[in-house]
Amino acid sequence: MSALRAAREILQTIAGHGWRSHSTKSAQNLHIAKPGSGFSFELTDEQKEFQATARKFAVEEIIPVAAQYDKTGEYPLPLIKRAWELGLMNSHIPESCGGLGLGSFEACLITEELAYGCTGMQTAIEANSLGQMPVIIAGNEHQQKKYLGRMTEEPMMCAYCVTEPGAGSDVAGIKTKAEKKGDEYVVNGQKMWITNGGKANWYFLLARTDPDPKAPASKAFTGFLVEADTPGIQIGRKEMNMGQRCSDTRGIVFEDVRIPKENVLIAEGAGFKIAMGAFDKTRPPVAAGAVGLAKRALGEATRYALERKTFGKAIVEHQAVSFLLAEMAMKVELARMAYQRAAWEVDAGRRNTYYASIAKAFAGDIANQVATDAVQIFGGNGFNAEYPVEKLMRDAKIYQIYEGTAQIQRMIIAREHVGKFKA
């Protein structure tokens, strides 16, 4: 707690006016101008400080060790602890729970810089946001203080347990069941691809409480808060994935796990709405992470193109390469604008489903395109693990898959777009 308090005091000194309580409806968010003051791309001094702190941490502490963590798959606990000390984790936890209470926009600025260093580490850190968001948007005061408060006292992780072996994009296909028995719910089922699954202190769990298979998703599922050390929880092996290898991804089995009724979020049957609502808040930071990776790929490719010579001149002087860099730069800039708009909508207190899906889909796609183009610019060297772009290409793929696939995002965008014309 002392480290977080120190970080907060430093940032308060910078801000001059102290930190606001977390509120998506507050007109005082750091980046939101007063009503009627117009549109601006300028960051506040406080936002620039967050950005600079995260950038310095990424360049000086993450990048030098990222390749080694990628090779070993080891969980980057020392760096996670350091990020916590610097106030770069859990930035959205309300002040009432001991957090900084920052908005989505600030969180995205931080996330982009961390992802520039290593998206595996950024994903491990950002998974906390996904696990915490259901508590932030739906938890009562006791639940928030109990589960969010502890995360401001020492570095610890949480996880979002929704995906199952047979239910990824089709969340309504979840089979994990919770049966009410007295003042408890007994849970049985299996979750899969859970980020921080083996490191979490607690989980947000989505389970079916209505046994009727025809019950609508809006009433069939319930959201629970579960202590990770609850008897009956079996944590699977760490999965070795294509990319983001230092992130901890596992399957989790729940066998007769007893959860007290006071750990239900809102009420029985409200879980699906809570789980989906969390995505609107967490997809902008995911998009920001994809932009961070793309920015890194663009930077690596540009520096290489300035140094590598063919036919008597630097390859950047060949139009084929310079035009490729131009296309990459366009994509990075536009994707950044997309996530910033989605985050701005959140902090303005507006429903951002449309913009969140646009940001997530576009940023995920361009991260893959830019990383692939970076490998192309590096040529044969880009295909080799001794050069950084090979890792970036592997790390990029997951951005088109987790927290809603690229195809699911297009379904949401189409639904939201067409709905405007039907209204």
Short mmCIF file of C-alpha atoms in Angstrom, two decimals, residues 23 65 120 143 149 187 216 287 333 365:
data_model
loop_
_atom_site.label_atom_id
_atom_site.label_comp_id
_atom_site.label_asym_id
_atom_site.label_seq_id
_atom_site.Cartn_x
_atom_site.Cartn_y
_atom_site.Cartn_z
CA SER A 23 -17.26 8.14 -12.53
CA VAL A 65 14.00 -8.54 -20.98
CA GLY A 120 2.55 -10.43 -23.31
CA GLN A 143 -18.00 -6.29 -2.92
CA GLY A 149 -9.53 -2.75 -2.26
CA VAL A 187 -20.68 -24.71 -9.27
CA PRO A 216 -32.81 -16.38 -22.86
CA ALA A 287 -7.33 -1.81 -29.04
CA GLU A 333 -2.55 6.83 -36.55
CA ASP A 365 -6.42 -6.08 -37.89
#
